[in-house]
Short mmCIF file of C-alpha atoms and ligand atoms in Angstrom, two decimals:
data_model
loop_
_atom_site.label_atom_id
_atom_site.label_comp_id
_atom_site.label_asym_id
_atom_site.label_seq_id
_atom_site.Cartn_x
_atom_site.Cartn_y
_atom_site.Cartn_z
CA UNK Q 1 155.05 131.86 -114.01
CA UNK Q 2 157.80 128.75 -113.94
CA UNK Q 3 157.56 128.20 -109.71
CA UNK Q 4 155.23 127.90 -107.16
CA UNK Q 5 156.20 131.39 -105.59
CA UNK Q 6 155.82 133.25 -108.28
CA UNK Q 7 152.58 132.55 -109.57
CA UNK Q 8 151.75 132.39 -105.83
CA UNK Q 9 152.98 136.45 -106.20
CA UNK Q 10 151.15 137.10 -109.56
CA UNK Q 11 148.00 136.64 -107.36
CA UNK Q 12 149.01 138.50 -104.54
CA UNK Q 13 150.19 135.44 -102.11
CA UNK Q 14 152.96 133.10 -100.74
CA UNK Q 15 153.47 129.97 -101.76
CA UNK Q 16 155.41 128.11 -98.70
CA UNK Q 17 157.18 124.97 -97.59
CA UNK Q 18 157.94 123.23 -94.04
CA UNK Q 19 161.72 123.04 -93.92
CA UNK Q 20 163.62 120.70 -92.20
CA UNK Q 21 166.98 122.50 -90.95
CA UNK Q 22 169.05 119.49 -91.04
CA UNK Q 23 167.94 118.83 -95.12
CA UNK Q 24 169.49 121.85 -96.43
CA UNK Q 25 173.01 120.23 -96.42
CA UNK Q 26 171.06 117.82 -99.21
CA UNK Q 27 171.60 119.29 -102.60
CA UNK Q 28 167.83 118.61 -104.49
CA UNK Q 29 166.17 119.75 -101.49
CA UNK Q 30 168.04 123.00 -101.21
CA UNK Q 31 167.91 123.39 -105.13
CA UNK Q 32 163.90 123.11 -104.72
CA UNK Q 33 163.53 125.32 -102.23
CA UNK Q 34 165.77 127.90 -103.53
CA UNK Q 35 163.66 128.21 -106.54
CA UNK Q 36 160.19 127.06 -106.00
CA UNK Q 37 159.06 128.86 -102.57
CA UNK Q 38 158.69 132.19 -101.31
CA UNK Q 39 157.53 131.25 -97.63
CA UNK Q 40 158.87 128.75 -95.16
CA UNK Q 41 158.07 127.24 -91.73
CA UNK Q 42 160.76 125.63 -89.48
CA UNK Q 43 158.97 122.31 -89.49
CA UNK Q 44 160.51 121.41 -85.71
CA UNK Q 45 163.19 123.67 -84.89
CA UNK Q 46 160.79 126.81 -83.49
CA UNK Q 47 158.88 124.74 -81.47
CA UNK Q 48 159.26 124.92 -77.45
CA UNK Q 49 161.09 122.50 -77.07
CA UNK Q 50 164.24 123.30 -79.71
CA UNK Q 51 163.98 126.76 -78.68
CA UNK Q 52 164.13 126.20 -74.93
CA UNK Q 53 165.58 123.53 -73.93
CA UNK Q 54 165.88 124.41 -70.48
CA UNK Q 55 163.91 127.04 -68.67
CA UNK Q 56 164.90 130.57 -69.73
CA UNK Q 57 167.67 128.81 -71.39
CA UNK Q 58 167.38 129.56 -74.92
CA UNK Q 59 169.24 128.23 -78.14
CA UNK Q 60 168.34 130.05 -81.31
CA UNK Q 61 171.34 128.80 -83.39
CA UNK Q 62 169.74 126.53 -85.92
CA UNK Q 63 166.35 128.45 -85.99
CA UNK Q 64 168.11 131.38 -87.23
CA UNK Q 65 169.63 129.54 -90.14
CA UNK Q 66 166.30 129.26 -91.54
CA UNK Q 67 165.83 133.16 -90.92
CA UNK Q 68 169.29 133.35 -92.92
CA UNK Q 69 168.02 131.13 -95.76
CA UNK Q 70 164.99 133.31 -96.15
CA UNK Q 71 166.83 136.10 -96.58
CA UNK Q 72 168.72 135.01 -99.22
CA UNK Q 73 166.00 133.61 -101.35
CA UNK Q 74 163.93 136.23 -100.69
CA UNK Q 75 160.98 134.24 -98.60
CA UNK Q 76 158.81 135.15 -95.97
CA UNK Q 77 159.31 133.29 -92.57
CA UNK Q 78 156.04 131.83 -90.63
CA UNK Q 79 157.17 131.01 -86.99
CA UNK Q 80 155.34 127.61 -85.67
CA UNK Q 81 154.92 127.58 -82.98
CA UNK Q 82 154.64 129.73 -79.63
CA UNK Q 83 151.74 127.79 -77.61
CA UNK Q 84 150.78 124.14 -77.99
CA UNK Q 85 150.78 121.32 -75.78
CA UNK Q 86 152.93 118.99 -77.71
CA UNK Q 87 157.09 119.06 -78.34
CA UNK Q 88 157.31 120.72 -74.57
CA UNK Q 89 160.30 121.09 -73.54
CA UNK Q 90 160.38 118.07 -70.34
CA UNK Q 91 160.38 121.07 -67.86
CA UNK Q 92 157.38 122.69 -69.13
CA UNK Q 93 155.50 119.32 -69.35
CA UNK Q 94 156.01 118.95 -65.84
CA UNK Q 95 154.55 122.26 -64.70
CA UNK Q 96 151.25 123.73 -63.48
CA UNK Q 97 148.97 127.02 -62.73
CA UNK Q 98 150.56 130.20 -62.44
CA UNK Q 99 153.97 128.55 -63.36
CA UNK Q 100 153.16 127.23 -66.57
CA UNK Q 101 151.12 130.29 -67.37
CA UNK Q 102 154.14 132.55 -66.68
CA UNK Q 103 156.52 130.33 -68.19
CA UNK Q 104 154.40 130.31 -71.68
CA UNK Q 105 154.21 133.97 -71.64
CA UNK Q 106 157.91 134.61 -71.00
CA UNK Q 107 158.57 131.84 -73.60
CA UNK Q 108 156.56 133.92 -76.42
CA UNK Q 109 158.10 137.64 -75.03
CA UNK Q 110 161.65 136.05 -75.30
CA UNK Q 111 161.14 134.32 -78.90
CA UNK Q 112 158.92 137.16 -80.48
CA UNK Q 113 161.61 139.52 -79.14
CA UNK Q 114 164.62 137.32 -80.51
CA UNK Q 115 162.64 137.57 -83.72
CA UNK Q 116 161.00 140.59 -83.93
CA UNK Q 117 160.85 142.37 -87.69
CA UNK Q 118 161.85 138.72 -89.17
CA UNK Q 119 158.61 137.08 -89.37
CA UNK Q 120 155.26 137.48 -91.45
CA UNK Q 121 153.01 135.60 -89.01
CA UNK Q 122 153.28 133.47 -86.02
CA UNK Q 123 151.53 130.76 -84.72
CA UNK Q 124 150.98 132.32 -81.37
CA UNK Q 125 148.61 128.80 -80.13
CA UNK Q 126 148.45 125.77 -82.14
CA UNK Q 127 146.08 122.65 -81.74
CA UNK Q 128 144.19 124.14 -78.98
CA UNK Q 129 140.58 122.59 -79.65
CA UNK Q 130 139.47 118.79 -78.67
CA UNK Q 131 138.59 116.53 -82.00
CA UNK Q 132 135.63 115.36 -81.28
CA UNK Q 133 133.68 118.19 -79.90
CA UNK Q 134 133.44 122.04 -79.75
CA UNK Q 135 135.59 121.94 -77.12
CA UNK Q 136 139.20 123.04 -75.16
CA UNK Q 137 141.59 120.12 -75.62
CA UNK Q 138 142.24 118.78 -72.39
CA UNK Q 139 145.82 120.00 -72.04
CA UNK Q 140 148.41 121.80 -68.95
CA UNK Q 141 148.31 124.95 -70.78
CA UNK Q 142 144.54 124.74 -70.29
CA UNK Q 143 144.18 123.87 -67.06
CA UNK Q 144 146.08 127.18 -66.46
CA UNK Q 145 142.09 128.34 -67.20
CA UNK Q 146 140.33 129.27 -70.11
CA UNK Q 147 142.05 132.60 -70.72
CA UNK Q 148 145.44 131.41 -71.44
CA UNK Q 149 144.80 131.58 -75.39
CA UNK Q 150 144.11 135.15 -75.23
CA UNK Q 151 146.68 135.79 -72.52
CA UNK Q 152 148.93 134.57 -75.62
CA UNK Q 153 147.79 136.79 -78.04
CA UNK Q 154 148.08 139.84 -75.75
CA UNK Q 155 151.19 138.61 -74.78
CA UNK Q 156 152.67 137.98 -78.33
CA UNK Q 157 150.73 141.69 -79.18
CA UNK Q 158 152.94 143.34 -76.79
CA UNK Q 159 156.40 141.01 -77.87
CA UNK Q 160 156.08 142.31 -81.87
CA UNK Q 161 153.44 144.57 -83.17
CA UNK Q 162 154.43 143.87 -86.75
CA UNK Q 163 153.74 140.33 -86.67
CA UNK Q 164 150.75 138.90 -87.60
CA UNK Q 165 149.15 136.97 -85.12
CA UNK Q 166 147.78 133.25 -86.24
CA UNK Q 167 145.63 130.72 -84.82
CA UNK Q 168 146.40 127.34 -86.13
CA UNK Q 169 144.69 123.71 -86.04
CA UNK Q 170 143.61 120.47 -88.23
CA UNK Q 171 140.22 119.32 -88.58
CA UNK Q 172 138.26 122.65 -88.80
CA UNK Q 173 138.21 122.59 -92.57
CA UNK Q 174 134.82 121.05 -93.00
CA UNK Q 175 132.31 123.73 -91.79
CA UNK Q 176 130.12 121.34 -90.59
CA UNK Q 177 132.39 120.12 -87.87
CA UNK Q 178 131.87 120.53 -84.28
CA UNK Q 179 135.74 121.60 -84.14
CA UNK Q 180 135.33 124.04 -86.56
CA UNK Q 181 132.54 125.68 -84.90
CA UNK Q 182 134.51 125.60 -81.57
CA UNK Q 183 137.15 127.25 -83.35
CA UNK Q 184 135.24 129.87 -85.19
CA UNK Q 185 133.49 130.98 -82.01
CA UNK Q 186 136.25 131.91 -80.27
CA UNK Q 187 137.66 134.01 -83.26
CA UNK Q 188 133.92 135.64 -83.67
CA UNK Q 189 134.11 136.43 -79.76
CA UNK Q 190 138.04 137.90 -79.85
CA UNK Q 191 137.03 140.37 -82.37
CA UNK Q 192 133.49 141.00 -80.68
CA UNK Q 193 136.37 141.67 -77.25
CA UNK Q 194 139.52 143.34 -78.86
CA UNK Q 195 141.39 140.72 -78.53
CA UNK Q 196 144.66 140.57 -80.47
CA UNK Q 197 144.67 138.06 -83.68
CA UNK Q 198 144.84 138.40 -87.10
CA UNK Q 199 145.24 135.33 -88.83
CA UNK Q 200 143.66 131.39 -88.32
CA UNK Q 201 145.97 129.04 -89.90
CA UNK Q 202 144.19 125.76 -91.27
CA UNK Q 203 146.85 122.48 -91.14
CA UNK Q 204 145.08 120.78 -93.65
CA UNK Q 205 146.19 117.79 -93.38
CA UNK Q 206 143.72 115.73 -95.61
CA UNK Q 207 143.58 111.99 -95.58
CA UNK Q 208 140.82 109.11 -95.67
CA UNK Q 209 140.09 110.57 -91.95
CA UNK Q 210 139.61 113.82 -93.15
CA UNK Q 211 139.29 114.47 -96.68
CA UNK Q 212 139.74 117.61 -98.29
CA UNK Q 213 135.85 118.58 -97.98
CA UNK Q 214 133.48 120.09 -100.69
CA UNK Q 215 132.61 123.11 -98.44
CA UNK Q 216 136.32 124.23 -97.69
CA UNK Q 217 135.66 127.58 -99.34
CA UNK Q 218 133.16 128.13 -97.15
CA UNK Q 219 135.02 127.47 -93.60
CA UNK Q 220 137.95 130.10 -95.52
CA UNK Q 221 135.29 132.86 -96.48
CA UNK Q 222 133.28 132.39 -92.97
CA UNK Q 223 136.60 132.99 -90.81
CA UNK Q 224 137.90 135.36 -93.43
CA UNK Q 225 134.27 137.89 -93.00
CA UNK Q 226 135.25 137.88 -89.27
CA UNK Q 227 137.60 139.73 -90.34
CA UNK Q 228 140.99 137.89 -89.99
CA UNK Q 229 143.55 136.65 -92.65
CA UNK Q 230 143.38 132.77 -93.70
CA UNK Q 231 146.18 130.37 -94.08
CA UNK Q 232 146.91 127.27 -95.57
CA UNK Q 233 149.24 126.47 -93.43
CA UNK Q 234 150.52 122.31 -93.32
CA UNK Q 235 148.97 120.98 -96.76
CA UNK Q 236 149.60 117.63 -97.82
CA UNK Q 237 146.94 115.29 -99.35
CA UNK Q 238 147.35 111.82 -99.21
CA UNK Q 239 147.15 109.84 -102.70
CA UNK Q 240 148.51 109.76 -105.87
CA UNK Q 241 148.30 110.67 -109.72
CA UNK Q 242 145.22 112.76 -111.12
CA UNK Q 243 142.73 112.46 -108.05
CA UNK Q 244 145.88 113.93 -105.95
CA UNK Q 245 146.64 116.30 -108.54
CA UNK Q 246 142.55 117.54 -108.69
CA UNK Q 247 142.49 117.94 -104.80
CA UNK Q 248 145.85 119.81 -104.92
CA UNK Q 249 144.30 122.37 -107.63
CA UNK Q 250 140.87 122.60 -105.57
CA UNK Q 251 142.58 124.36 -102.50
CA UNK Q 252 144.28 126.41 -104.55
CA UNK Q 253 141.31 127.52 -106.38
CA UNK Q 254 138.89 127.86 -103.22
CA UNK Q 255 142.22 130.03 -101.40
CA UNK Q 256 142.07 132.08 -104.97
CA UNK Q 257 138.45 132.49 -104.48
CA UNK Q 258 138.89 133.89 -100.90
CA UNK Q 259 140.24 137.58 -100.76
CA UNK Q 260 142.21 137.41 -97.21
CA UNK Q 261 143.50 133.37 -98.04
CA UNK Q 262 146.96 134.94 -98.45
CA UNK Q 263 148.94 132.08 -98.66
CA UNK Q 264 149.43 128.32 -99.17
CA UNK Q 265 152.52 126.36 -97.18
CA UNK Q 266 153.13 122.74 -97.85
CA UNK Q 267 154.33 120.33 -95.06
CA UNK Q 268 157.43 119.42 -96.43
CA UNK Q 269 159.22 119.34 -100.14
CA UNK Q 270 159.78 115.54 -101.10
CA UNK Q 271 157.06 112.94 -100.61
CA UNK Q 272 160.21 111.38 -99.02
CA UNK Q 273 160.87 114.71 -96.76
CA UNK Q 274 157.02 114.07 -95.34
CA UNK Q 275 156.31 113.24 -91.57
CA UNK Q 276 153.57 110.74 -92.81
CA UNK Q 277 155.57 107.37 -92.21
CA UNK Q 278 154.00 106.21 -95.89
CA UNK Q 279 152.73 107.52 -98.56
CA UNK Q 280 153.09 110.27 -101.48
CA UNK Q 281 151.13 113.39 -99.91
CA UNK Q 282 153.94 116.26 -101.73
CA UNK Q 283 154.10 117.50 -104.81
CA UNK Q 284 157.89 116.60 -105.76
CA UNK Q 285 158.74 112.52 -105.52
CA UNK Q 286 162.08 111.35 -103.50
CA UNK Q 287 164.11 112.05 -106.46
CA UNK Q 288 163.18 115.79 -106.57
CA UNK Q 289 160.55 115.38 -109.47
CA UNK Q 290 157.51 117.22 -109.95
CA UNK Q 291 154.39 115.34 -109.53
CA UNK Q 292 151.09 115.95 -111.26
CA UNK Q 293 150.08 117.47 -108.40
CA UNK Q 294 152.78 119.83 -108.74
CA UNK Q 295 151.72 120.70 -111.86
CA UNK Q 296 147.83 121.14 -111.13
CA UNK Q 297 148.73 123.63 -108.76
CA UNK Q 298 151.02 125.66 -111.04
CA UNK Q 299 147.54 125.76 -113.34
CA UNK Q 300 145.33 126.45 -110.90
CA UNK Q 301 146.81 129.74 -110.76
C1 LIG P 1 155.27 117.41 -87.10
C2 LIG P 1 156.60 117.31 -87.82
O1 LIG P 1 156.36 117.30 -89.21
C3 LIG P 1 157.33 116.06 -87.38
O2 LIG P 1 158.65 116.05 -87.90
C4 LIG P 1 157.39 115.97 -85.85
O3 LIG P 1 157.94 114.74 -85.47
C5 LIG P 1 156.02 116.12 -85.25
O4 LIG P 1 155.43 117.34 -85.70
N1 LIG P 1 150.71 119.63 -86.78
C6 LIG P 1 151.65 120.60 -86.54
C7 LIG P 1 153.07 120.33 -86.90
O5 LIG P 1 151.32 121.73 -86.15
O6 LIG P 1 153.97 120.98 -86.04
C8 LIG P 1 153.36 118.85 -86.93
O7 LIG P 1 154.68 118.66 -87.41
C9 LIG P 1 152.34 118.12 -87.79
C10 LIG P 1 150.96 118.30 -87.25
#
């Protein structure tokens, strides 16, 4: 295969980009991800705060471009995100208890119902887990109590029963981390309840912080035997030349190796499209070029 989608398909998966709405006007970027992906992610615009503005106010005009765009080149759509506690909309940040628990759950009815048959897999809660420890992050949404994650599966269960539902977070791709843990005991004790979820989503995000680590396989297969699907969901690796382009073709390889790691999204097209304010983390440069990196992961399937 020539793209990244296709040999992403010849083995089964999705090979998928963040896309920024307001880039497709730019004619490289739309040129790249017309032909090179088969999966995208609204990298801001389904997030609480673009979606509702105000409370049970709800604008889904330039979301739904992206659902548009993926129909015409054929790509799956992940939404990102239902349930976080960042990019709230000012209203929600300012609310409590029974409120805030309400408002997130008619927040993921009224999206997952606005979008319901159009997407592969939602991030139903996103960055839910403290960094340092096993822990809750300290956040409104969990102050609502300890329940409201699974309140948001059951929630987002009931909104689209097609969808597949995600959990999705950074730093729990080195098993031996106390986040990781945190976050693979609360999948372990869903399934062990019935709760609703079918997918954990892993950012990846690596960088001198948090390096793409030697037992990534490991944390994939572990979450994958309880019995959920695994994404790679926000890749970019910071770096450059052949010790990018080796990391790039290692999480390929370990997803490969892992049965339910069904597909592989990068944050972004352009090292010049990336959130990280410096840098070359992506595997095209500004001018639309394939890096090496681009090409290790063509290989490396
Ligand atoms: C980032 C976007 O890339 C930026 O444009 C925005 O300013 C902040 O959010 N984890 C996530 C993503 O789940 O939603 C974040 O995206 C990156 C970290």
């Amino acid at each position: 295969a020539t793209t990244l989608g296709a040999a992403a398909a010849e083995k089964g998966r999705y090979f998928g980009t963040a896309v920024s709405l307001n880039r497709l006007s730019d004619s490289t970027y739309s040129t790249i991800l017309n032909r090179e992906f088969n999966s995208v992610t609204a990298e801001n615009e389904m997030k609480i705060d673009a979606l509702e503005p105000q409370q049970n106010q709800f604008n889904f005009t330039t979301a739904d471009r992206l659902i548009t765009r993926a129909n015409e080149i054929g790509a799956k759509v992940r939404g990102h995100t239902l349930a976080w506690h960042s990019q709230q909309p000012g209203w929600m940040q300012s609310m409590s208890g029974t409120a805030l628990r309400n408002a997130m759950k008619n927040h993921i009815t009224q999206v997952m119902t606005h979008y319901k048959g159009k997407i592969d897999s939602w991030d139903v809660v996103n960055e839910a887990f403290d960094d340092g420890n096993g822990g809750r992050r300290d956040s409104n949404l969990q102050r609502t109590g300890n329940d409201w994650i699974e309140d948001a599966f059951k929630t987002a269960r009931a909104a689209d029963p097609a969808a597949k539902l995600c959990y999705n977070d950074y730093n729990t791709d080195n098993w031996s981390w106390a986040k990781t843990q945190g976050v693979y005991n609360m999948v372990k004790d869903f399934k062990a309840r019935g709760v609703p979820i079918d997918c954990v989503g892993f950012q990846s995000h690596f960088n001198s912080g948090s390096p793409y680590p030697g037992n990534y396989r490991t944390t994939l297969q572990n979450f994958a035997d309880l019995g959920v699907d695994v994404q790679i969901t926000e890749l970019d690796i910071e770096g450059s030349g052949t010790t990018q382009a080796t990391t790039y073709g290692n999480v390929v390889k370990d997803c490969l190796a892992v049965t339910r790691c069904n597909g592989i999204t990068v944050w972004g097209i352009r090292d010049t499209d990336s959130w990280r304010a410096s840098g070359t983390p992506l595997l095209f440069d500004g001018s639309g070029n394939p890096k090496a990196a681009y090409n290790a992961v063509l290989s490396a399937f």
